[in-house]
mmCIF file of C-alpha atoms and ligand atoms in Angstrom:
data_model
loop_
_atom_site.group_PDB
_atom_site.id
_atom_site.type_symbol
_atom_site.label_atom_id
_atom_site.label_comp_id
_atom_site.label_asym_id
_atom_site.label_seq_id
_atom_site.Cartn_x
_atom_site.Cartn_y
_atom_site.Cartn_z
ATOM 1 C CA MET A 58 -86.577 52.845 -234.602
ATOM 2 C CA ILE A 59 -89.609 55.070 -234.930
ATOM 3 C CA ILE A 60 -89.383 58.804 -235.695
ATOM 4 C CA GLN A 61 -92.076 61.051 -234.410
ATOM 5 C CA PRO A 62 -91.971 64.611 -235.805
ATOM 6 C CA TYR A 63 -93.639 67.597 -234.062
ATOM 7 C CA ASP A 64 -94.196 71.137 -235.179
ATOM 8 C CA ASP A 65 -92.362 72.569 -232.229
ATOM 9 C CA GLY A 66 -90.775 71.880 -228.881
ATOM 10 C CA ILE A 67 -94.066 72.389 -226.998
ATOM 11 C CA ALA A 68 -96.030 69.938 -228.989
ATOM 12 C CA LEU A 69 -93.163 67.433 -228.535
ATOM 13 C CA ALA A 70 -93.011 68.082 -224.784
ATOM 14 C CA ARG A 71 -96.776 67.681 -224.428
ATOM 15 C CA ALA A 72 -96.741 64.318 -226.356
ATOM 16 C CA LEU A 73 -93.842 63.095 -224.200
ATOM 17 C CA ALA A 74 -95.552 64.087 -221.012
ATOM 18 C CA VAL A 75 -98.709 62.249 -222.177
ATOM 19 C CA ARG A 76 -96.606 59.137 -222.930
ATOM 20 C CA VAL A 77 -94.827 59.143 -219.563
ATOM 21 C CA CYS A 78 -98.039 59.717 -217.652
ATOM 22 C CA ALA A 79 -99.765 56.895 -219.506
ATOM 23 C CA ALA A 80 -96.765 54.630 -218.679
ATOM 24 C CA ILE A 81 -97.080 55.531 -214.976
ATOM 25 C CA GLU A 82 -100.782 54.838 -215.046
ATOM 26 C CA GLU A 83 -100.288 51.505 -216.706
ATOM 27 C CA ARG A 84 -97.403 50.561 -214.354
ATOM 28 C CA PRO A 85 -97.402 52.456 -211.058
ATOM 29 C CA HIS A 86 -94.007 50.990 -210.134
ATOM 30 C CA LEU A 87 -92.459 52.366 -213.381
ATOM 31 C CA VAL A 88 -88.681 52.610 -213.294
ATOM 32 C CA LEU A 89 -87.951 55.771 -215.253
ATOM 33 C CA GLY A 90 -84.631 57.040 -216.598
ATOM 34 C CA LEU A 91 -84.414 60.812 -216.873
ATOM 35 C CA PRO A 92 -82.189 63.438 -218.620
ATOM 36 C CA THR A 93 -81.161 66.966 -217.835
ATOM 37 C CA GLY A 94 -80.130 69.743 -220.244
ATOM 38 C CA ARG A 95 -82.117 72.322 -222.142
ATOM 39 C CA THR A 96 -84.173 70.022 -224.286
ATOM 40 C CA PRO A 97 -86.237 68.428 -221.487
ATOM 41 C CA LEU A 98 -87.186 71.747 -219.817
ATOM 42 C CA GLN A 99 -90.480 72.010 -221.615
ATOM 43 C CA PHE A 100 -91.202 68.322 -220.872
ATOM 44 C CA TYR A 101 -90.653 68.899 -217.163
ATOM 45 C CA GLU A 102 -92.791 72.082 -217.426
ATOM 46 C CA GLN A 103 -95.591 69.963 -218.895
ATOM 47 C CA LEU A 104 -95.359 67.407 -216.177
ATOM 48 C CA ARG A 105 -95.455 70.228 -213.457
ATOM 49 C CA GLY A 106 -98.471 71.640 -215.132
ATOM 50 C CA ARG A 107 -100.471 68.389 -214.898
ATOM 51 C CA SER A 108 -102.719 67.839 -211.920
ATOM 52 C CA ARG A 109 -102.760 64.522 -210.118
ATOM 53 C CA GLU A 110 -105.863 63.633 -212.110
ATOM 54 C CA GLN A 111 -104.145 64.209 -215.376
ATOM 55 C CA CYS A 112 -100.953 62.499 -214.429
ATOM 56 C CA ALA A 113 -100.900 59.286 -212.435
ATOM 57 C CA ASP A 114 -99.594 59.231 -208.883
ATOM 58 C CA TRP A 115 -95.830 59.237 -208.743
ATOM 59 C CA SER A 116 -95.657 57.709 -205.257
ATOM 60 C CA ARG A 117 -94.455 54.259 -206.449
ATOM 61 C CA VAL A 118 -92.348 55.429 -209.401
ATOM 62 C CA ARG A 119 -88.609 55.095 -209.242
ATOM 63 C CA THR A 120 -86.333 57.446 -211.157
ATOM 64 C CA PHE A 121 -82.658 57.180 -212.217
ATOM 65 C CA ASN A 122 -80.988 60.154 -213.747
ATOM 66 C CA LEU A 123 -78.537 59.580 -216.567
ATOM 67 C CA ASP A 124 -75.452 61.422 -215.238
ATOM 68 C CA GLU A 125 -73.982 63.909 -212.749
ATOM 69 C CA PHE A 126 -70.901 66.151 -212.684
ATOM 70 C CA VAL A 127 -67.934 65.101 -210.560
ATOM 71 C CA ALA A 128 -66.878 67.299 -207.687
ATOM 72 C CA VAL A 129 -69.558 69.969 -207.687
ATOM 73 C CA ALA A 130 -70.363 71.317 -204.246
ATOM 74 C CA PRO A 131 -73.534 69.930 -202.757
ATOM 75 C CA GLY A 132 -75.429 73.205 -202.802
ATOM 76 C CA ALA A 133 -74.218 74.347 -206.281
ATOM 77 C CA ALA A 134 -76.992 75.290 -208.714
ATOM 78 C CA GLY A 135 -75.085 73.580 -211.524
ATOM 79 C CA ARG A 136 -75.496 70.158 -210.134
ATOM 80 C CA TYR A 137 -77.937 68.069 -212.077
ATOM 81 C CA ARG A 138 -79.510 66.943 -208.863
ATOM 82 C CA ALA A 139 -80.369 70.603 -208.141
ATOM 83 C CA TYR A 140 -81.773 71.027 -211.639
ATOM 84 C CA MET A 141 -84.030 67.992 -211.193
ATOM 85 C CA GLN A 142 -85.203 69.255 -207.766
ATOM 86 C CA ARG A 143 -86.185 72.536 -209.402
ATOM 87 C CA GLU A 144 -87.667 71.170 -212.534
ATOM 88 C CA LEU A 145 -89.510 68.055 -211.359
ATOM 89 C CA PHE A 146 -88.812 66.417 -207.969
ATOM 90 C CA ASP A 147 -90.107 69.298 -205.872
ATOM 91 C CA HIS A 148 -93.402 69.372 -207.812
ATOM 92 C CA VAL A 149 -94.568 65.680 -207.862
ATOM 93 C CA ASN A 150 -95.136 63.164 -205.062
ATOM 94 C CA LEU A 151 -92.023 61.070 -205.728
ATOM 95 C CA ALA A 152 -90.764 59.393 -202.593
ATOM 96 C CA PRO A 153 -87.291 60.825 -201.816
ATOM 97 C CA GLY A 154 -86.106 57.208 -201.363
ATOM 98 C CA HIS A 155 -87.200 56.420 -204.953
ATOM 99 C CA ILE A 156 -84.938 59.076 -206.601
ATOM 100 C CA GLY A 157 -81.825 57.382 -207.924
ATOM 101 C CA PHE A 158 -78.926 59.763 -208.519
ATOM 102 C CA LEU A 159 -75.197 59.440 -209.088
ATOM 103 C CA GLN A 160 -73.218 61.219 -206.279
ATOM 104 C CA GLY A 161 -70.414 63.086 -208.096
ATOM 105 C CA ASP A 162 -68.799 63.816 -204.751
ATOM 106 C CA ALA A 163 -68.671 60.337 -203.460
ATOM 107 C CA PRO A 164 -65.276 59.426 -201.898
ATOM 108 C CA ASP A 165 -64.818 56.413 -204.119
ATOM 109 C CA LEU A 166 -66.242 57.138 -207.644
ATOM 110 C CA ASP A 167 -65.720 53.637 -208.950
ATOM 111 C CA ALA A 168 -67.642 52.213 -206.046
ATOM 112 C CA GLU A 169 -70.340 54.848 -206.580
ATOM 113 C CA CYS A 170 -70.680 53.735 -210.285
ATOM 114 C CA ALA A 171 -71.021 50.100 -209.241
ATOM 115 C CA ARG A 172 -73.569 51.025 -206.550
ATOM 116 C CA TYR A 173 -75.718 52.863 -209.156
ATOM 117 C CA GLU A 174 -75.614 50.002 -211.642
ATOM 118 C CA GLN A 175 -76.681 47.595 -208.892
ATOM 119 C CA ALA A 176 -79.483 50.005 -207.708
ATOM 120 C CA ILE A 177 -80.882 49.978 -211.259
ATOM 121 C CA ALA A 178 -80.708 46.208 -211.426
ATOM 122 C CA ASP A 179 -82.294 45.893 -207.948
ATOM 123 C CA ALA A 180 -85.141 48.034 -209.082
ATOM 124 C CA GLY A 181 -85.714 45.512 -211.849
ATOM 125 C CA GLY A 182 -83.982 47.532 -214.684
ATOM 126 C CA LEU A 183 -85.232 50.630 -216.415
ATOM 127 C CA ASP A 184 -88.731 50.380 -217.975
ATOM 128 C CA LEU A 185 -88.456 53.586 -219.966
ATOM 129 C CA ILE A 186 -85.597 56.059 -220.409
ATOM 130 C CA VAL A 187 -85.866 59.574 -221.876
ATOM 131 C CA LEU A 188 -82.613 60.842 -223.462
ATOM 132 C CA GLY A 189 -81.361 64.051 -224.964
ATOM 133 C CA ILE A 190 -78.675 64.051 -227.581
ATOM 134 C CA GLY A 191 -75.494 66.174 -227.746
ATOM 135 C CA THR A 192 -74.641 67.985 -230.973
ATOM 136 C CA ASN A 193 -71.763 65.495 -231.120
ATOM 137 C CA GLY A 194 -74.056 62.516 -230.818
ATOM 138 C CA HIS A 195 -73.492 61.737 -227.200
ATOM 139 C CA ILE A 196 -76.187 60.163 -225.024
ATOM 140 C CA GLY A 197 -75.881 60.633 -221.286
ATOM 141 C CA PHE A 198 -72.194 61.502 -221.028
ATOM 142 C CA ASN A 199 -71.102 58.752 -223.388
ATOM 143 C CA GLU A 200 -68.885 60.853 -225.558
ATOM 144 C CA PRO A 201 -67.794 59.990 -229.094
ATOM 145 C CA GLY A 202 -64.450 58.240 -229.394
ATOM 146 C CA PRO A 203 -62.626 55.049 -230.345
ATOM 147 C CA SER A 204 -64.471 53.056 -227.673
ATOM 148 C CA LEU A 205 -67.480 53.291 -225.400
ATOM 149 C CA GLU A 206 -68.115 51.986 -221.897
ATOM 150 C CA ALA A 207 -70.916 49.498 -221.255
ATOM 151 C CA ARG A 208 -71.671 50.280 -217.624
ATOM 152 C CA THR A 209 -71.936 53.321 -215.386
ATOM 153 C CA HIS A 210 -68.489 54.986 -215.338
ATOM 154 C CA ARG A 211 -66.472 58.109 -214.735
ATOM 155 C CA THR A 212 -65.776 60.099 -217.893
ATOM 156 C CA ARG A 213 -63.926 63.227 -219.155
ATOM 157 C CA LEU A 214 -66.196 65.736 -220.858
ATOM 158 C CA LEU A 215 -65.328 67.039 -224.382
ATOM 159 C CA PRO A 216 -65.102 70.761 -225.017
ATOM 160 C CA PRO A 217 -68.503 71.042 -226.897
ATOM 161 C CA THR A 218 -70.272 69.231 -223.979
ATOM 162 C CA ARG A 219 -68.640 71.523 -221.421
ATOM 163 C CA ALA A 220 -69.646 74.540 -223.556
ATOM 164 C CA SER A 221 -73.276 73.463 -223.768
ATOM 165 C CA ASN A 222 -73.413 73.224 -219.974
ATOM 166 C CA ARG A 223 -71.837 76.674 -219.373
ATOM 167 C CA ALA A 224 -75.195 78.353 -218.586
ATOM 168 C CA LEU A 225 -75.516 76.145 -215.466
ATOM 169 C CA PHE A 226 -72.235 77.617 -214.132
ATOM 170 C CA ASP A 227 -72.791 81.408 -214.507
ATOM 171 C CA ASP A 228 -71.600 81.151 -218.102
ATOM 172 C CA ARG A 229 -68.099 80.589 -216.951
ATOM 173 C CA MET A 230 -66.339 77.773 -218.827
ATOM 174 C CA GLU A 231 -63.696 77.470 -216.153
ATOM 175 C CA GLN A 232 -66.348 76.556 -213.624
ATOM 176 C CA VAL A 233 -67.805 73.713 -215.750
ATOM 177 C CA PRO A 234 -66.491 70.408 -214.395
ATOM 178 C CA ALA A 235 -64.105 68.470 -216.582
ATOM 179 C CA GLU A 236 -65.484 65.089 -215.468
ATOM 180 C CA ALA A 237 -68.814 63.413 -214.870
ATOM 181 C CA LEU A 238 -70.318 60.076 -213.940
ATOM 182 C CA SER A 239 -72.679 58.569 -216.557
ATOM 183 C CA MET A 240 -74.774 55.534 -217.232
ATOM 184 C CA GLY A 241 -73.003 53.391 -219.794
ATOM 185 C CA MET A 242 -74.255 52.376 -223.154
ATOM 186 C CA ALA A 243 -75.565 48.989 -221.938
ATOM 187 C CA THR A 244 -77.251 50.611 -218.959
ATOM 188 C CA ILE A 245 -79.139 52.739 -221.434
ATOM 189 C CA LEU A 246 -79.736 50.142 -224.115
ATOM 190 C CA HIS A 247 -81.078 47.656 -221.640
ATOM 191 C CA ALA A 248 -84.035 49.941 -220.852
ATOM 192 C CA ARG A 249 -87.195 48.283 -222.164
ATOM 193 C CA GLN A 250 -88.196 51.478 -224.053
ATOM 194 C CA VAL A 251 -85.992 54.348 -225.129
ATOM 195 C CA VAL A 252 -87.181 57.729 -226.154
ATOM 196 C CA LEU A 253 -84.726 60.265 -227.521
ATOM 197 C CA ILE A 254 -85.740 63.913 -227.829
ATOM 198 C CA ALA A 255 -84.045 66.527 -230.000
ATOM 199 C CA THR A 256 -85.164 70.128 -230.730
ATOM 200 C CA GLY A 257 -83.468 72.916 -232.706
ATOM 201 C CA ALA A 258 -81.358 73.144 -235.806
ATOM 202 C CA THR A 259 -78.104 72.450 -233.940
ATOM 203 C CA LYS A 260 -79.277 68.818 -233.532
ATOM 204 C CA VAL A 261 -80.325 68.073 -237.102
ATOM 205 C CA SER A 262 -76.937 66.620 -238.164
ATOM 206 C CA ALA A 263 -76.687 64.353 -235.143
ATOM 207 C CA VAL A 264 -80.296 63.189 -235.669
ATOM 208 C CA ALA A 265 -79.712 62.426 -239.300
ATOM 209 C CA GLN A 266 -76.632 60.419 -238.511
ATOM 210 C CA LEU A 267 -78.297 58.619 -235.616
ATOM 211 C CA MET A 268 -81.128 57.466 -238.002
ATOM 212 C CA THR A 269 -79.326 56.527 -241.129
ATOM 213 C CA GLY A 270 -75.604 56.547 -240.542
ATOM 214 C CA PRO A 271 -73.436 53.541 -239.608
ATOM 215 C CA ILE A 272 -73.484 52.323 -235.996
ATOM 216 C CA THR A 273 -70.285 53.771 -234.621
ATOM 217 C CA THR A 274 -68.680 54.759 -231.384
ATOM 218 C CA GLU A 275 -68.036 58.029 -232.992
ATOM 219 C CA LEU A 276 -71.791 58.721 -232.671
ATOM 220 C CA PRO A 277 -72.945 56.948 -229.526
ATOM 221 C CA ALA A 278 -76.634 57.594 -230.269
ATOM 222 C CA SER A 279 -76.354 55.459 -233.396
ATOM 223 C CA PHE A 280 -76.504 52.362 -231.121
ATOM 224 C CA LEU A 281 -80.181 53.111 -230.658
ATOM 225 C CA GLN A 282 -80.655 51.553 -234.110
ATOM 226 C CA LEU A 283 -80.071 48.181 -232.330
ATOM 227 C CA HIS A 284 -82.771 48.761 -229.755
ATOM 228 C CA PRO A 285 -86.102 46.983 -230.318
ATOM 229 C CA ASP A 286 -88.269 49.783 -228.922
ATOM 230 C CA ALA A 287 -86.674 53.111 -229.593
ATOM 231 C CA THR A 288 -88.506 56.350 -230.478
ATOM 232 C CA VAL A 289 -86.904 59.527 -231.764
ATOM 233 C CA MET A 290 -89.039 62.596 -231.126
ATOM 234 C CA VAL A 291 -88.035 65.684 -233.064
ATOM 235 C CA ASP A 292 -89.348 69.183 -233.664
ATOM 236 C CA ALA A 293 -89.363 70.626 -237.154
ATOM 237 C CA ALA A 294 -85.975 72.327 -236.784
ATOM 238 C CA ALA A 295 -84.205 69.132 -235.710
ATOM 239 C CA SER A 296 -85.959 66.951 -238.345
ATOM 240 C CA PRO A 297 -83.699 65.684 -241.165
ATOM 241 C CA ARG A 298 -85.099 66.628 -244.541
HETATM 242 P P1 PGA B 340 -79.217 69.814 -224.389
HETATM 243 O O1 PGA B 340 -78.271 68.611 -224.005
HETATM 244 O O2 PGA B 340 -80.632 69.323 -224.162
HETATM 245 O O3 PGA B 340 -78.848 70.890 -223.357
HETATM 246 O O4 PGA B 340 -78.994 70.211 -225.760
HETATM 247 C C1 PGA B 340 -78.534 67.393 -224.496
HETATM 248 C C2 PGA B 340 -77.439 66.401 -224.248
HETATM 249 O O5 PGA B 340 -76.363 66.836 -224.122
HETATM 250 O O6 PGA B 340 -77.802 65.205 -224.001
#
């Protein structure tokens, strides 16, 4: 695992945008896993700010987002799909048919998870996935606990995770969904390259444990220690001393 420290979130976001754009240039059919949350906002801003000349053509890229809430109305601003439209999809020339997303309002959620897993496999697997990390060490919505799920699944969100998503739902906890669909640990770990990004002092403990602690289901991000090509990008505040 490689750690890359940056002075601040902007420098980190810029470096990540450069890396992703270079990956697209090298492989126009890149299959890219993407996160939501506060941490990647500056990264998406950097991507939006790049002209076509600066960032390779997205027309053949495929994306798969990590997770989505269960049972949030199609038009709701809190949906991760809505976040991605606002932050990235509306601003680059990704083909709508190349956007992979979990449907949290599908009639059969188990079938939806199986469909998603198959769609990623049919695309040839993820070439590169960008991940955030929860203060509790979750990646995607793989929450800490006595066991973890390998594949895309339905999951119950823990209180800290619901709290950190409150802003998406008018700051009202009762509106934050209790459940979500998420890529599983194997879905993530089978990506050829993994980049985890962490900014701010609230992440420093999770980052320290991820890098040097035991590999444990109680800190799902610790499994990245097993990945042959994992990079952890941190700003100064999230960087363990
Ligand atoms: P955050 O979420 O970027 O909003 O802190 C990260 C995560 O929960 O994966």
